[in-house]
Amino acid sequence: MTAAVPEVKHNPIPLYSLFTANIISLVGNIFSAIAIPWFVLQTTGSATQTGITGFFTILPVVLAGFLGGTLIDRLGYKRTSIISDLASGVTTALIPIFYFTIGLEFWQLMILVFLGALLDTPGSSARHALLPELAEQAGMPIERATSLTHVIERGSRLIGAPLAGLLISIMGTANVLWLDAISFFISAGIIGVMIAAPKTVKSEEEKKAGNYFAEMKEGLRFIANDKLILAIVIMIMLTNFLDSVFSGVVRPVYVKAVYDNAVSLGLLIAANGGGAVIGGLIFASIGHRLPRHTVFVAAFVLTGLQFWVYALQPPIYILAASVLITSMGAGPLNPIIGAVEFERIPPDMRGRVFGAVTAGAWMAMPFGMLLGGVLTEKFSYLPMLIALGITYFFTTISMAFIPAMKEMNRKVQAAAD
């Protein structure tokens, strides 16, 4: 007579609480992503200053990624998430406070935008680092949890972007930022009440005893020694550079010139998010049967086709439908990257490595914003769209020939054996 195997009790509530907090925070961030560039265009009419705004939105993500990852590992993932949300909420609220009281100069807006992004980044990385333990607690495979996380991220655009465009037209740009500030406070409350801090590998004494910059270098060394992670970071750096030129400058300038309303901008961003959600859901259901490398390259190439559709300047409903289809390629990208990261990065190094990966992937984006603003003002949006389409295609198709990239198929092949 064999002993009965004790039934493992799963608790999905903390995982779904994390998903809920992410939805609320991300929708608020979409409000800011639309409201702030639109505010600059309305008040200045300058593509260059719109690019400068994008620069001060992305640069702090890079700085916080490099310098804040070790702090995340030391403070703990839950604590970092709460502190980051509260600080970001206060910073965001100061934008409408200043605007409606003492006035808001462009340089003041840039400082607040910089601080908001600087404080928000560690919280985002910390919530990402919470995922494996919460997925295990819920009894959910990590591939599905990773896919759902990125479906939520993309789905937030589907919800937040058209809503932001509508609310801007009803409430005004500055008032919409109040909603973003409130979303940070709600997210902090959910994380604080519904999620227990996971146990870490290192003790508190070991964390305090270590050298901060030595630990930061350890994370960078891990990336340098892992050829697949390093190849992914470099390639995402290049594609993010091109994406930042488009989304940060070319797209808002294009929409203002061709359609002349914020609702159209919100609709296109929503179509982008909706397509990625569909692609992510498809990958969540069948992705484990497919070779990751092939899907990764094909998905990137499909995503790049949107530049050519924009260049045709079709009616808004045709453009939105086309963006929805091409954006399905974005769905599998982050889930594949996330699965690779969780397979290869030690649990006690997630803050450092995730932060460094984020910083590396975003490093070129501030310069893309600045260069995009200058070039768009000089050449206009149509030549920029053609140049982006050509460059994006050759950049992404090159991933089919990089040997290190094929290592992402390792787990799929092992499972088949």
XYZ file of C-alpha atoms in Angstrom:
417
model
C 0.000 0.000 0.000
C 1.547 3.252 -1.107
C 1.282 6.469 0.831
C -1.073 9.073 -0.583
C 0.641 11.960 -2.291
C -0.438 15.199 -0.575
C -2.441 17.459 -2.820
C -0.655 20.674 -3.673
C -2.914 23.643 -3.016
C -2.471 26.465 -5.454
C -3.352 30.069 -4.721
C -3.828 32.162 -7.878
C -4.958 35.327 -6.045
C -1.471 36.921 -5.654
C -0.649 36.307 -9.339
C -3.915 37.818 -10.544
C -3.442 40.702 -8.120
C -0.104 41.365 -9.800
C -1.819 41.277 -13.182
C -4.456 43.740 -11.919
C -1.853 46.140 -10.533
C -0.004 46.014 -13.845
C -3.175 46.757 -15.817
C -3.987 49.824 -13.714
C -0.440 51.181 -13.779
C 0.087 50.513 -17.486
C -3.181 52.144 -18.551
C -2.132 55.220 -16.570
C 1.241 55.179 -18.311
C -0.452 55.077 -21.706
C -2.378 58.198 -20.698
C 0.937 59.959 -20.101
C 2.529 58.527 -23.257
C -0.199 60.169 -25.337
C -0.977 63.250 -23.246
C 2.564 64.597 -22.790
C 3.732 64.541 -26.468
C 0.346 65.894 -27.537
C 0.631 68.658 -24.933
C 4.044 69.627 -26.327
C 2.785 69.620 -29.920
C -0.248 71.720 -28.965
C 1.743 74.310 -27.054
C 4.878 74.501 -29.237
C 4.060 72.943 -32.623
C 7.665 71.709 -32.691
C 8.709 68.184 -33.735
C 12.152 68.882 -32.281
C 10.752 69.661 -28.823
C 8.559 66.568 -29.094
C 11.738 64.583 -29.701
C 13.395 66.253 -26.704
C 10.407 65.203 -24.593
C 10.872 61.626 -25.736
C 14.565 61.842 -24.871
C 13.787 62.834 -21.277
C 11.233 60.030 -21.074
C 13.609 57.262 -22.170
C 17.007 58.369 -20.800
C 16.004 57.818 -17.131
C 14.882 54.270 -17.989
C 18.448 53.545 -19.079
C 19.975 55.182 -15.995
C 17.576 53.496 -13.589
C 18.149 50.143 -15.277
C 21.922 50.290 -14.880
C 22.039 51.869 -11.416
C 18.815 50.658 -9.810
C 18.917 46.904 -10.461
C 21.151 46.160 -7.477
C 18.914 48.345 -5.294
C 15.937 46.192 -6.332
C 17.751 43.024 -5.266
C 18.656 44.635 -1.937
C 15.321 46.250 -1.058
C 13.260 43.317 -2.268
C 10.848 43.135 -5.161
C 7.643 43.967 -3.280
C 9.097 46.896 -1.330
C 10.715 48.400 -4.436
C 7.436 48.169 -6.364
C 5.477 50.017 -3.676
C 8.059 52.767 -3.141
C 8.427 53.299 -6.867
C 4.666 53.572 -7.460
C 4.165 56.079 -4.643
C 7.076 58.270 -5.772
C 5.954 58.152 -9.422
C 2.403 59.095 -8.442
C 3.613 62.200 -6.629
C 5.874 63.240 -9.519
C 3.126 62.795 -12.098
C 0.631 64.766 -10.006
C 3.034 67.714 -9.892
C 2.623 68.286 -13.660
C -1.052 69.371 -13.509
C -0.491 71.019 -10.111
C 2.189 73.293 -11.551
C 0.258 73.848 -14.774
C -2.890 75.052 -12.998
C -1.120 77.102 -10.280
C 2.257 78.700 -10.980
C 2.455 77.703 -14.660
C 4.617 75.085 -16.331
C 7.615 75.999 -18.466
C 9.027 73.502 -20.955
C 12.189 72.916 -18.906
C 10.089 72.246 -15.795
C 8.023 69.701 -17.702
C 11.227 67.969 -18.820
C 12.439 67.670 -15.217
C 9.145 66.146 -14.092
C 9.026 63.787 -17.080
C 12.598 62.693 -16.310
C 11.869 62.075 -12.616
C 8.635 60.236 -13.353
C 10.335 57.779 -15.701
C 13.358 57.428 -13.378
C 11.147 56.441 -10.437
C 8.769 54.242 -12.429
C 11.419 51.966 -13.962
C 12.571 50.110 -10.791
C 8.950 49.375 -9.903
C 8.291 47.844 -13.293
C 11.408 45.658 -13.060
C 10.503 44.612 -9.516
C 6.993 43.529 -10.522
C 8.483 41.541 -13.397
C 10.854 39.800 -10.968
C 7.913 38.723 -8.769
C 6.391 36.654 -11.576
C 8.096 33.201 -11.317
C 7.241 32.592 -7.646
C 3.676 33.862 -8.034
C 3.183 31.696 -11.130
C 4.456 28.665 -9.223
C 2.148 29.519 -6.315
C -0.760 29.689 -8.762
C 0.207 26.442 -10.504
C 0.631 28.210 -13.850
C 3.433 27.324 -16.316
C 5.955 30.135 -16.621
C 5.487 30.332 -20.404
C 1.793 31.046 -19.963
C 2.398 33.523 -17.144
C 4.977 35.353 -19.254
C 2.621 35.457 -22.232
C -0.262 36.757 -20.118
C 1.993 39.424 -18.616
C 2.832 40.763 -22.048
C -0.733 40.367 -23.292
C -1.700 42.625 -20.383
C 1.037 45.086 -21.322
C -0.113 45.250 -24.929
C -3.794 45.107 -23.971
C -3.329 48.219 -21.868
C -2.739 50.097 -25.109
C -5.967 48.694 -26.473
C -7.846 50.061 -23.458
C -5.820 53.120 -22.570
C -4.939 54.647 -25.929
C -8.420 55.364 -27.352
C -9.645 56.261 -23.880
C -6.775 58.728 -23.525
C -7.567 60.312 -26.883
C -11.223 60.632 -25.908
C -10.467 62.030 -22.452
C -7.967 64.555 -23.864
C -10.692 65.906 -26.130
C -13.161 66.071 -23.214
C -11.037 66.970 -20.162
C -7.953 68.580 -21.654
C -4.423 67.212 -21.737
C -3.306 68.323 -18.269
C -6.347 66.884 -16.515
C -5.728 63.416 -17.961
C -2.431 63.289 -16.060
C -4.368 63.278 -12.775
C -5.671 59.838 -13.726
C -2.140 58.568 -14.293
C -1.082 59.790 -10.840
C -4.053 58.049 -9.212
C -3.244 54.793 -11.021
C 0.182 54.649 -9.326
C -1.361 54.941 -5.861
C -3.906 52.204 -6.606
C -1.195 49.902 -7.941
C 0.919 50.430 -4.803
C -2.065 49.558 -2.621
C -2.777 46.308 -4.462
C 0.844 45.149 -4.289
C 1.074 46.100 -0.617
C -2.095 44.301 0.488
C -2.448 41.301 -1.818
C 1.118 40.047 -2.420
C 3.545 38.637 0.141
C 7.244 39.381 -0.284
C 8.956 36.294 -1.754
C 11.855 34.683 0.057
C 15.195 35.594 -1.472
C 18.252 33.415 -1.832
C 20.577 35.811 0.001
C 20.097 36.792 3.603
C 19.700 40.408 4.668
C 23.212 40.340 6.181
C 24.724 39.127 2.908
C 22.922 41.850 0.967
C 24.208 44.580 3.273
C 27.735 43.194 3.314
C 28.206 43.194 -0.463
C 29.678 46.046 -2.463
C 26.943 47.810 -4.426
C 28.922 48.462 -7.585
C 30.550 45.029 -7.476
C 27.089 43.471 -7.461
C 26.042 45.721 -10.339
C 29.094 44.621 -12.337
C 28.201 41.013 -11.573
C 24.913 41.493 -13.375
C 26.641 43.095 -16.364
C 29.196 40.286 -16.412
C 26.423 37.713 -16.525
C 24.969 39.353 -19.642
C 28.380 39.633 -21.315
C 29.075 35.930 -20.724
C 25.695 34.702 -21.957
C 25.854 34.957 -25.757
C 22.109 34.566 -26.272
C 21.125 37.230 -23.733
C 23.792 39.555 -25.133
C 22.609 38.998 -28.727
C 19.011 39.706 -27.720
C 20.001 42.933 -25.933
C 21.976 44.195 -28.946
C 19.242 43.386 -31.439
C 16.488 44.874 -29.281
C 18.659 47.979 -28.850
C 18.717 48.428 -32.629
C 15.014 47.798 -33.181
C 14.045 49.975 -30.212
C 16.101 52.794 -31.714
C 14.043 52.583 -34.903
C 10.781 52.158 -32.973
C 11.533 55.246 -30.879
C 12.062 57.377 -33.981
C 8.664 56.221 -35.215
C 6.500 56.132 -32.081
C 8.096 59.094 -30.322
C 8.152 61.557 -33.227
C 7.161 60.345 -36.702
C 3.795 58.838 -35.728
C 2.425 61.824 -33.743
C 3.670 64.266 -36.419
C 2.156 62.039 -39.140
C -1.223 61.827 -37.362
C -1.372 65.564 -36.747
C -0.536 66.305 -40.391
C -2.778 63.669 -42.007
C -5.719 63.299 -39.572
C -5.272 66.268 -37.176
C -6.832 64.812 -34.017
C -5.702 62.955 -30.887
C -8.461 60.362 -31.271
C -6.773 59.010 -34.420
C -3.466 58.749 -32.574
C -5.169 56.874 -29.763
C -6.906 54.577 -32.262
C -3.632 53.656 -33.983
C -1.878 52.956 -30.680
C -4.880 50.878 -29.648
C -4.678 48.916 -32.917
C -1.017 48.301 -32.207
C -1.883 46.985 -28.756
C -4.843 44.968 -30.016
C -2.784 43.207 -32.667
C -0.096 42.373 -30.123
C -2.738 40.989 -27.751
C -4.088 38.695 -30.470
C -0.576 37.566 -31.383
C 0.265 37.009 -27.711
C -2.845 34.911 -27.100
C -2.117 32.782 -30.167
C 1.447 32.250 -28.982
C 0.255 31.401 -25.451
C -1.876 28.583 -26.855
C 0.459 27.065 -29.478
C 3.840 28.725 -28.969
C 5.322 25.820 -26.996
C 5.003 23.652 -30.153
C 6.902 26.106 -32.357
C 10.656 26.799 -32.726
C 11.282 30.034 -30.853
C 13.973 31.349 -33.180
C 11.859 31.035 -36.319
C 8.859 32.657 -34.647
C 11.054 35.441 -33.233
C 12.487 36.450 -36.634
C 9.220 36.098 -38.557
C 7.323 38.107 -35.956
C 9.805 40.968 -36.160
C 9.622 41.085 -39.969
C 5.812 41.131 -39.875
C 5.837 44.006 -37.391
C 8.065 46.105 -39.665
C 5.560 46.019 -42.521
C 3.501 48.732 -40.790
C 5.925 51.451 -41.932
C 5.009 50.821 -45.570
C 1.280 50.976 -44.816
C 1.705 54.326 -43.046
C 3.634 55.627 -46.079
C 0.594 55.008 -48.311
C -1.457 57.467 -46.180
C -4.687 55.435 -46.377
C -7.981 56.374 -44.651
C -7.745 55.981 -40.898
C -9.903 52.839 -40.726
C -7.729 51.054 -43.327
C -4.562 52.121 -41.563
C -5.906 50.977 -38.173
C -6.882 47.574 -39.597
C -3.452 47.158 -41.205
C -1.679 48.131 -37.987
C -3.805 45.573 -36.130
C -2.636 42.804 -38.493
C 1.066 43.715 -38.614
C 1.168 44.253 -34.842
C 0.220 40.613 -34.292
C 3.917 39.993 -34.904
C 4.745 41.854 -31.686
C 2.739 39.374 -29.614
C 5.307 36.543 -29.337
C 8.413 38.739 -28.976
C 8.407 39.656 -25.290
C 7.018 36.276 -24.135
C 9.908 34.527 -25.889
C 12.426 36.940 -24.362
C 10.810 36.555 -20.932
C 10.882 32.751 -21.080
C 14.563 32.812 -22.071
C 15.383 35.218 -19.229
C 13.648 33.164 -16.540
C 15.359 29.985 -17.800
C 18.852 31.487 -17.710
C 18.993 34.193 -14.990
C 19.558 33.120 -11.325
C 16.670 34.162 -9.013
C 18.859 36.286 -6.713
C 20.210 38.287 -9.691
C 16.920 39.201 -11.363
C 16.925 42.843 -10.290
C 20.442 43.458 -11.537
C 20.164 41.513 -14.772
C 16.631 42.634 -15.652
C 17.644 46.216 -14.943
C 20.752 45.956 -17.098
C 18.844 44.200 -19.894
C 16.200 46.936 -19.803
C 18.863 49.646 -19.812
C 20.731 48.027 -22.685
C 17.575 47.513 -24.712
C 16.460 51.108 -24.142
C 19.881 52.759 -24.379
C 19.528 53.892 -27.979
C 15.944 55.108 -27.644
C 16.609 58.609 -26.234
C 18.943 59.309 -29.133
C 16.337 57.924 -31.512
C 13.860 60.449 -30.119
C 16.282 63.339 -30.559
C 17.489 62.288 -34.002
C 13.931 61.519 -35.073
C 12.790 64.995 -34.091
C 15.572 66.724 -36.026
C 15.287 64.523 -39.136
C 11.487 64.637 -39.242
C 11.531 68.420 -39.039
C 14.088 68.533 -41.876
C 12.777 65.817 -44.242
C 9.102 65.415 -43.188
C 7.369 62.198 -42.214
C 7.072 60.420 -45.599
C 10.823 60.023 -46.343
C 11.285 58.998 -42.702
C 8.698 56.215 -43.033
C 10.403 54.823 -46.155
C 13.830 54.922 -44.498
C 12.452 53.204 -41.391
C 10.811 50.462 -43.462
C 14.031 49.602 -45.305
C 16.283 49.747 -42.241
C 13.894 47.750 -40.034
C 13.593 44.926 -42.587
C 17.341 44.373 -42.999
C 17.947 44.676 -39.245
C 15.340 42.085 -38.291
C 15.985 39.577 -41.087
C 19.660 39.474 -40.049
C 18.608 37.674 -36.849
C 17.981 34.535 -38.919
C 21.755 34.244 -39.467
C 23.093 34.905 -35.932
C 24.203 31.559 -34.382
C 23.666 32.628 -30.768
C 20.012 33.431 -31.477
C 19.335 29.786 -32.313
C 20.057 28.853 -28.683
C 16.585 30.063 -27.757
C 15.341 26.799 -29.326
C 17.271 24.733 -26.766
C 14.411 24.079 -24.364
C 11.918 23.322 -27.155
C 14.268 20.689 -28.615
C 14.978 19.164 -25.211
C 11.270 18.842 -24.557
C 10.777 17.113 -27.910
C 13.478 14.588 -27.026
